[in-house]
Structure formats: structure tokens, C-alpha cells
Amino acid sequence: MQATLDWLDDPEVFRVNQLPAHSDHHFYQTTTELQAQHSSLVQSLNGTWQFKFAKTPADRPLAFYQPTFDASDFDTIQVPGHIELAGYGQIQYINTLYPWEGKLYRRPAYTLNADQLIADDFSEAPDNTVGSYLKDFTLPKAFENKRTIIQFQGVEEALYVWLNGHFVGYAEDSFTPSEFDLTPYLQAGQNRLAVRVYKRCTASFIEDQDMFRFSGIFRDVNLLALPAAHLDDLDLKPTVNDDFKGGQLAVTTKLSGAAVTNATLKLTIKDATGQVLATQTQPGAAKVTFDAFAFDQVALWSPQQPTLYQLTLGVYDADEHLLEVVPYQFGFRKVELRADKVIYVNNKRLVINGVNRHEWNAKTGRVITMADMQADIQTMLDNNINADRTCHYPDQLPWYTLCDQAGIYLMAENNLESHGSWQKLGAVEPSYNVPGDNPHWLAAVIDRARSNYEWFKNHPAIIFWSLGNESYAGEDIAQMQAFYKAHDDSRLVHYEGVVHTPALKDRISDVESRMYEKPDQIAAHLDDNPAKPFIDCEYMHDMGNSLGGMQSYNDLIDTYPMYQGGFIWDFIDQALFVHDAVTDQDVLRYGGDFDDRHSDNEFSGDGLLFADRTPKPAIQEVKYYYGLH
Amino acid sequence: MAYTKQQLHVIFGDGTLGLGGQNFHYIFSYERGGLESLVVNDREWLYRAPMPTFWRATTDNDHGSGFSVKSAQWYAADHFTTCQQVSVAVDGQPLTELPIAPVNNHYSNHEFADEVALTFTLATNTIPSTPVTLTYTVTADGRIAINAHYTGNAALPDLPAFGVRFIMPTTATGFDYTGLSGETYPDRMAGGVTGTYHVDGLPVTPYLVPQECGMHMQTKQVTINRNTTQNNADQVAQPMALTFNQAKQPFAFSCLPYTADELESATHIEELPLPRRTVLGIFGAVRGVGGIDSWGTDVENRYHIPASDDIDLNFTIELPK
């Protein structure tokens, strides 16, 4: 198969040869590796890559993926990293309008021009910068004779992959891992990986988040070696009995590899103290459903006591030789929307003391480290923050596990935001809204819903799936909700944008969600016998010196059981360190400071933390009010 | 001269009124409209006469809600308020005329009193103008009681703030206060914990765009610590302190190296001037910061400062024992 550039222009092409999304479990070759939490089956490709920047698709080095290509004029770049922060391409911050505002006239395919693609809209665009990456690697010893997968955990925004001159695959969806099977093209010794990253494609219309606009390979890249029988997917469904004492666990797995049919699966479940509660052995198959486990007593997972159980699954070959071992921590908790139109978790009314959190580091942008994530968790715990909305995309993989362990509720949001397509100068104007009711945009957004679900379905911290942010609402978003309802009855679905299309309220969102609603308006709504519990998905806009009047929201919690709290906008200022030649200091810069126009300037400085992660003074107020419930 | 009496030495000058005591000397200027010099232990505490302050550097929410546009008159008033009238009272007796030549020709260098009060009446540079009085009552122990009175006028827009601004000649090394922890505002002080706190230096909260910052509500007392002066004959750094106490009610204060105007003018923290002075604002009314959104919604009503109501601010300056 040959790659073609016109995929950039087609909203119906968003994954080519990409492996199906699956659970985010780790796998190890031996129990020793498991204990050390270092898998010889994973090889990082992070580090220095060869790189060539092109201002437009037409300027890209066309044959760079050929093994014979002479890359002597290539630069080098660090992976992961944003192309713009490496000095290529202009940094831009813009909120609702599309980043090409005032420079290029664009409308989404299949909207105003009826049933047509718009040829060359991105593939021959003057604003579509291109990064051509090369990485030579030697296959590790442990990988020999195993299937080999490449995993890109985040690439913005359109990704083409070649290995040794062969086209491997294509992906969009910047904030979701993309995996491809390299096995057919691998060779002994040196291998040449070629990756082309385009800054824009049709997905740009649905990835219009209020943030700095970057491109490039910005999350980890790994090679994964799959044993002869490999657990592709682990699906855990822990449930809590109606008496809130006992519980059940259903375990379903998907396996692949030549040795699956002769393999044996040995599953062990331990409690938080390490005591073995149950074991079970099943013969290998493409799909294995374990006999349900029942427990008379389970310790529930909650922010107050985030108890996690330990599942360990060993995959053995016909000779009882361990092929891989998979650990997973899971928890029991019950989320209910009851007849009184109040959400309960573990039989207690849910009160969300939440924040919206963008992934941010003032030096590296959305490239953040484990230390950054751990610091953010600690800040949340220190300030009585019990919930995070992953605005407005899935976060790095470890974040979900950290929230499980720390007891932070998650509203796990899809990578979807299209406010440039319906919100103009503050007014609602959806004449070319996508995804809307558009059948040509449906598959892309359903794929985002599926990926978000499949990767993170086993995390007890997630109590809501969120369909996206500020994308208006139509049939396509209703279908996203239908996807979650068909796959998951243990969580609720959230979406705010249906507030603009009340006719769809029966089909979109289990909660009435609003942003920046005034306290008296919320009270008026709740006095009017509403159909759904109420959540502020964004409130207390903490721009600059702000966060006054939180008491009025706190009072609603005490007055209205159906008022279930909210997520402060937001966790951390988005601003970038730049060396200022005038003062000879590293200083924080914001939109418009890079000659970027159109820009929304300092509007990204709304955090409880400054961009360098020091807390703003207002956080003591958050800690106080969030400590009351 | 040596002060043997437990009374104020009153110097009836031609442009000023001086008040001396054992370890202090104050000069009130009729031209400058206030207290021009506050010397304690031979070291100066004032760079310019204290003036009423009405402005705060626009917050992002003020900007978004258009508050600063609606209340822009107070920006001018913060700069250009002028003194209209000065009156002096000695030991409770108002002088019928300002004691300058020739009225003061009958005095000597041996005039003493137990208490001297000066009232400066200022006119705000607003349309319409409204009077603000600053009254300083000095007693023989050197204590200065200050009353700032704002005369309400319903024709004026909401105030950003009302207080008295002291500009000191050099930067403070820090300050100590008894009040609430952290940076607090009327609508953001529930999390503040009452206590006595020390702050090193004059930190400016590094909001992305410099704006109003560093307010401390519900303060009983604040002591400013400096150790340098601008006096060419006094080049040895040594600690000095001046304390501001609440009178009947607690006050709010901020202590920064910048005026509201300087903060207002910068788009980034590094654009602020090099810190060289101490700007202490003692406030009787502070507007809330708001937070519902940053693009139109005002601060909640109860945290506004309506221009129609009178505001009285009372506090004292105490000398070190």
C-alpha cells in the first residue's frame, strides 16, 4: 500500500493500518522484570532523531523514507518534543478561532459545499508545516523472533510511518496512542524508521482546543515486542453488590500470536495487603472469558480511601514456560444516577471538587514528565481537589494510573473541540459546525470515543466519559454517547455543548453541564424541577488575580442535592519560558509575544498554578472551600 | 535641640508645620497637601506626601467586565487629586487662619503643644468632584492618628479602591503583619488563616500580565522594615521599622515596590521598573476580584465599592518603643 497525501484532506481517512485500541496494561517477560517494573519487551525510541523541517507539504523531502536516501542535510531534534519549541515553525496561541484566521479561508469538507471533499485544502496548504523524522535503530536481542509493534503515544497532528522504505501506516487523533505492526518490514541489524508529521489535516477542525498550537512527536515512542502469545486487551468489570459489601469481578481478555491456542492463562487476584483472594486458570484462545469472581467483602475505592486490588495474569506456553506476565491494579466502586436525579458514588452523594487540567510545562509545552504529573497529583491532594477533567483530550497514559492510586476522580474527555466551527465573536453560529450531523465526520469522532474507552476502561478513577468540549451538538455526538452506553454501564456520560441543542438532551449527557454559569442562574435552574443533576464543567475562571466569590458556588452544594460541584478553570497557566535579551532573564511569555497573529494573548493564564507550577495565592481559597465537602 | 518636655515642639513655618519630639520629627507641607517628612531616629520614611488612592491595577476580570473603562475617572483621580484647603488645630483649638507669615510672626522657636491636628481637604479629579479629607492628629508621644474620609457621591462610578498611599524612599527588606494568611480580597478571604506573618522583601505576585496584587484583608497591624535611606550622610545600613495599627476597625493593605499605575502600564513582569521604593497602601475599601468569568461578568454586587456611600478609614502610625 502506498501513502497518499490527500488523506490530509479527507475526514473519513484517519487511521490506516493502525492496530485496534486496547487496554493500557503493561507486560513483562518475567516476574523479575515485573518486580523491577522494567520490561525487556519495551524499547524506548525517545532521544535524538534526524529531522528536516518544511514550511509546506510541497517543500518536504519527498523520498526521505527510502533506505538509500541521503539525509546528510538533516538537522537533529529531540523526541518527544514540539517542532515549534525546537525553533522550527512559529509558536501561536489562539482560543476559539481557527489558527489560520485572517490568513486562509477554510471550511470543513462536506459542509457548505454539500457532499464534497475539498481537494488540497491541507495537502497543498501554505500553512501546513511538515516535520520529516528519521530514526535508525538496532533491534534489541529480546525482540528477535517476536512480533514488533511501534507505539506513538502522541503525535500532532497527522502521522505517516515507513520502515526500511515500506509504508507502515497513518494516524490522526493527536492525543491518543497510535500503534503499527512493524514485523513484516523489520530486518536484522539496522533498521530505518521514517516518520512524517503534518501540522494540519481535516482533524484540525475538531482539534481546536484553547491552547498553544504545536506539532510534532510530543509523547513517548516505544518499540514493543510481543511474545508468541500476547495479551492484546484486558477488560475488567468490577461491580459492587447492592449491599455495598460484596463485589464481583468479570475478566475478559483478547490474545494474539502463534502460540495462543496452546497457551494457558493463570490469573491471581490479591487484595491491597497482598493476600491472595482468588486464582483461576483458563486455556488460551483469541478471546478468553474467566469465570466470574465473587467476593463477600470488598474494600471500596474512593478519594478518601483509594483501595486498589492487584490482578496478575501469566501467559504460559504448552511447556508451562512463562511468555509474559501482566499486572493490573483495579478498584471496586459504584457510580449511580438514581431516581432522585442525584449521582451517588458508593452510596454517597457525589460532590466534585474539581479542576480542569491541561498538560503543561513552561519549558517544554505539552511534553511533560512523570515528575510533572506526580507534582500535579500532590498539588491536588494538598488542596482537597478530588477530581480532574482531562481537558480537552486524553492525557498521557500514566496519568490515569496515578489518579487511581491517589484517589482523584476523572472525567475522561475525548480529543474533540470544534468551537471555531460554531462560535463566532461570542455568538452561536453553527452554519458549518463539525461534527454536527455530518455522516462524513461521524467515523472519526466515534473512533476517538472508542480509543478513549478502550485505552482507559479499566481505571476506577474514571467516573465520567466526556464526549469532548465546545463542539456544539448533533447526531454525531449523540452517536458517541451511544457508543459509551453500549460498552459501559459503570460510568456516566458528560457533555456540555448540548446546552445549545435542547432537542438532543435526551440522547446526550447524563448531567446538565454548563460552563461559567452564574450562581443565581444555577439556583433558578435547579428550582425549576430539572431533569438531570447539575455539574459546572468549567467555573471560577482563574485568570490572573481572580477566584473571588467561590462562596456562592459552595452555598449551592448545601442548598441543592442535585448540584454536584464543578471543575475550576483551570489547573495551570499556559505560558512559555523565553530568554529575554533586554533583562537577560528567563521570562514567561504568552500569546502574541511570538508575533503570532491572530492571538488571544494572555487568555491562557487561568491556572491555580503559575506556568512554572508555583501555586497562585488563590489556591488557599480553593483548599478551604474544597475541604468543606 | 534637646527635648526635655513631654510635649510636641511646634515649628510654625511659612510653608510647612513641623512637629518634633524625642526621636521623631514630622513636617507637614501646605503646598504638597500632606505629611512631607516622617523622620524617626533621624531617618526619613517618606518620599512624597501620602495621598488618597482610588485605583487598582486592572485585573483580568476588571478588563473582561469593562470595569476599568466604566470607572476610568478614578484612574485620573489617583494621579491628580489636588489639595484645596488645610486647617490646623493645636490642643483641640482650631486656628482661624493658616499659620504662615504674617500670621505666624508672633510665634517663637519655643512653641509646644500636647496635640496638633492637620486636616487636608482634597478634591477628586472626577466629574463631579467630591471632597476627601486626610486628617493627621499627632500627639506628644509621636503617634499619628490618620483619618481618611471619602464623601459619597452617587453620580460617580464604583470605586476600584479607597485608601491612603505611602511611598517610602527605599525598598523595604520585608514586612510583618497580623491578619490573614496569603493574598486576600473581600470575596476571597475564607481560606485566610488569622495569624502574624513575616514577608521577605516586596514580592509582586507574578501574574502573567501585572495587575492588582498583594492585598491583605482584615489586618490589625503591619510593620514595615527597611535598612537603607537616601540620605548621603547616612550610608550605613541598619534596621528600622515603622508600624501601622488599626484604630476601631481592621484595615487592608498591600506593600509593593510599585504604584497601581506602574503595574497598570506593564504587559509582562519583566517590564516593571527596577524596584527602588516601597509603596504601602492602607485601604478602607477594597473591591472583590471576582471569578465567575473573565469576559463580561462583574464582581458580585456585595463586593463592589459604591461611590454613593461615605467611607472612613482610621489607623495610626506608631513609633518603635
PDB file of N, CA, C and O in Angstrom, chain A residues 522-545:
ATOM      1  N   ILE A 522     -27.854  29.198  38.236  1.00  0.00           N
ATOM      2  CA  ILE A 522     -27.859  27.771  38.594  1.00  0.00           C
ATOM      3  C   ILE A 522     -28.989  27.497  39.575  1.00  0.00           C
ATOM      4  O   ILE A 522     -29.742  26.522  39.427  1.00  0.00           O
ATOM      5  N   ALA A 523     -29.136  28.391  40.542  1.00  0.00           N
ATOM      6  CA  ALA A 523     -30.211  28.211  41.530  1.00  0.00           C
ATOM      7  C   ALA A 523     -31.575  28.235  40.836  1.00  0.00           C
ATOM      8  O   ALA A 523     -32.446  27.406  41.114  1.00  0.00           O
ATOM      9  N   ALA A 524     -31.726  29.178  39.888  1.00  0.00           N
ATOM     10  CA  ALA A 524     -33.009  29.277  39.174  1.00  0.00           C
ATOM     11  C   ALA A 524     -33.279  27.990  38.388  1.00  0.00           C
ATOM     12  O   ALA A 524     -34.406  27.478  38.369  1.00  0.00           O
ATOM     13  N   HIS A 525     -32.248  27.465  37.771  1.00  0.00           N
ATOM     14  CA  HIS A 525     -32.399  26.218  37.017  1.00  0.00           C
ATOM     15  C   HIS A 525     -32.800  25.069  37.944  1.00  0.00           C
ATOM     16  O   HIS A 525     -33.700  24.288  37.636  1.00  0.00           O
ATOM     17  N   LEU A 526     -32.144  25.000  39.084  1.00  0.00           N
ATOM     18  CA  LEU A 526     -32.400  23.881  39.999  1.00  0.00           C
ATOM     19  C   LEU A 526     -33.753  24.024  40.699  1.00  0.00           C
ATOM     20  O   LEU A 526     -34.330  23.032  41.144  1.00  0.00           O
ATOM     21  N   ASP A 527     -34.258  25.243  40.778  1.00  0.00           N
ATOM     22  CA  ASP A 527     -35.588  25.452  41.346  1.00  0.00           C
ATOM     23  C   ASP A 527     -36.703  25.051  40.380  1.00  0.00           C
ATOM     24  O   ASP A 527     -37.872  25.030  40.744  1.00  0.00           O
ATOM     25  N   ASP A 528     -36.334  24.767  39.139  1.00  0.00           N
ATOM     26  CA  ASP A 528     -37.320  24.563  38.083  1.00  0.00           C
ATOM     27  C   ASP A 528     -37.477  23.086  37.721  1.00  0.00           C
ATOM     28  O   ASP A 528     -37.729  22.738  36.574  1.00  0.00           O
ATOM     29  N   ASN A 529     -37.311  22.229  38.703  1.00  0.00           N
ATOM     30  CA  ASN A 529     -37.500  20.785  38.523  1.00  0.00           C
ATOM     31  C   ASN A 529     -36.770  20.242  37.296  1.00  0.00           C
ATOM     32  O   ASN A 529     -37.375  19.688  36.375  1.00  0.00           O
ATOM     33  N   PRO A 530     -35.478  20.390  37.255  1.00  0.00           N
ATOM     34  CA  PRO A 530     -34.728  19.954  36.074  1.00  0.00           C
ATOM     35  C   PRO A 530     -34.670  18.427  35.977  1.00  0.00           C
ATOM     36  O   PRO A 530     -34.915  17.707  36.943  1.00  0.00           O
ATOM     37  N   ALA A 531     -34.308  17.959  34.777  1.00  0.00           N
ATOM     38  CA  ALA A 531     -34.328  16.523  34.513  1.00  0.00           C
ATOM     39  C   ALA A 531     -33.057  15.812  34.970  1.00  0.00           C
ATOM     40  O   ALA A 531     -33.072  14.604  35.200  1.00  0.00           O
ATOM     41  N   LYS A 532     -31.969  16.564  35.072  1.00  0.00           N
ATOM     42  CA  LYS A 532     -30.680  15.911  35.316  1.00  0.00           C
ATOM     43  C   LYS A 532     -29.935  16.624  36.445  1.00  0.00           C
ATOM     44  O   LYS A 532     -30.127  17.817  36.665  1.00  0.00           O
ATOM     45  N   PRO A 533     -29.048  15.900  37.101  1.00  0.00           N
ATOM     46  CA  PRO A 533     -28.170  16.567  38.072  1.00  0.00           C
ATOM     47  C   PRO A 533     -27.276  17.585  37.363  1.00  0.00           C
ATOM     48  O   PRO A 533     -27.061  17.499  36.157  1.00  0.00           O
ATOM     49  N   PHE A 534     -26.786  18.537  38.134  1.00  0.00           N
ATOM     50  CA  PHE A 534     -26.065  19.680  37.555  1.00  0.00           C
ATOM     51  C   PHE A 534     -24.582  19.625  37.913  1.00  0.00           C
ATOM     52  O   PHE A 534     -24.210  19.390  39.067  1.00  0.00           O
ATOM     53  N   ILE A 535     -23.749  19.892  36.907  1.00  0.00           N
ATOM     54  CA  ILE A 535     -22.295  20.000  37.119  1.00  0.00           C
ATOM     55  C   ILE A 535     -21.781  21.217  36.364  1.00  0.00           C
ATOM     56  O   ILE A 535     -22.188  21.478  35.231  1.00  0.00           O
ATOM     57  N   ASP A 536     -20.890  21.974  37.005  1.00  0.00           N
ATOM     58  CA  ASP A 536     -20.146  23.017  36.294  1.00  0.00           C
ATOM     59  C   ASP A 536     -18.905  22.352  35.702  1.00  0.00           C
ATOM     60  O   ASP A 536     -17.953  22.058  36.434  1.00  0.00           O
ATOM     61  N   CYS A 537     -18.920  22.132  34.381  1.00  0.00           N
ATOM     62  CA  CYS A 537     -17.719  21.507  33.802  1.00  0.00           C
ATOM     63  C   CYS A 537     -16.552  22.499  33.779  1.00  0.00           C
ATOM     64  O   CYS A 537     -15.397  22.094  33.759  1.00  0.00           O
ATOM     65  N   GLU A 538     -16.888  23.794  33.774  1.00  0.00           N
ATOM     66  CA  GLU A 538     -15.858  24.821  33.934  1.00  0.00           C
ATOM     67  C   GLU A 538     -16.477  25.944  34.754  1.00  0.00           C
ATOM     68  O   GLU A 538     -17.563  26.421  34.427  1.00  0.00           O
ATOM     69  N   TYR A 539     -15.808  26.367  35.800  1.00  0.00           N
ATOM     70  CA  TYR A 539     -16.287  27.524  36.563  1.00  0.00           C
ATOM     71  C   TYR A 539     -15.097  28.141  37.278  1.00  0.00           C
ATOM     72  O   TYR A 539     -13.980  27.636  37.210  1.00  0.00           O
ATOM     73  N   MET A 540     -15.349  29.302  37.917  1.00  0.00           N
ATOM     74  CA  MET A 540     -14.286  30.028  38.620  1.00  0.00           C
ATOM     75  C   MET A 540     -13.101  30.238  37.689  1.00  0.00           C
ATOM     76  O   MET A 540     -12.050  29.637  37.838  1.00  0.00           O
ATOM     77  N   HIS A 541     -13.314  31.092  36.696  1.00  0.00           N
ATOM     78  CA  HIS A 541     -12.269  31.343  35.686  1.00  0.00           C
ATOM     79  C   HIS A 541     -11.107  32.058  36.374  1.00  0.00           C
ATOM     80  O   HIS A 541     -11.175  33.243  36.661  1.00  0.00           O
ATOM     81  N   ASP A 542     -10.027  31.301  36.602  1.00  0.00           N
ATOM     82  CA  ASP A 542      -8.962  31.822  37.465  1.00  0.00           C
ATOM     83  C   ASP A 542      -7.882  32.533  36.650  1.00  0.00           C
ATOM     84  O   ASP A 542      -6.696  32.242  36.763  1.00  0.00           O
ATOM     85  N   MET A 543      -8.332  33.495  35.862  1.00  0.00           N
ATOM     86  CA  MET A 543      -7.390  34.250  35.035  1.00  0.00           C
ATOM     87  C   MET A 543      -6.759  35.351  35.871  1.00  0.00           C
ATOM     88  O   MET A 543      -7.455  36.165  36.484  1.00  0.00           O
ATOM     89  N   GLY A 544      -5.441  35.385  35.895  1.00  0.00           N
ATOM     90  CA  GLY A 544      -4.733  36.417  36.655  1.00  0.00           C
ATOM     91  C   GLY A 544      -5.117  36.361  38.119  1.00  0.00           C
ATOM     92  O   GLY A 544      -5.203  35.291  38.723  1.00  0.00           O
ATOM     93  N   ASN A 545      -5.383  37.536  38.699  1.00  0.00           N
ATOM     94  CA  ASN A 545      -5.772  37.630  40.101  1.00  0.00           C
ATOM     95  C   ASN A 545      -7.282  37.518  40.181  1.00  0.00           C
ATOM     96  O   ASN A 545      -7.993  38.484  39.942  1.00  0.00           O
TER      97      ASN A 545
END
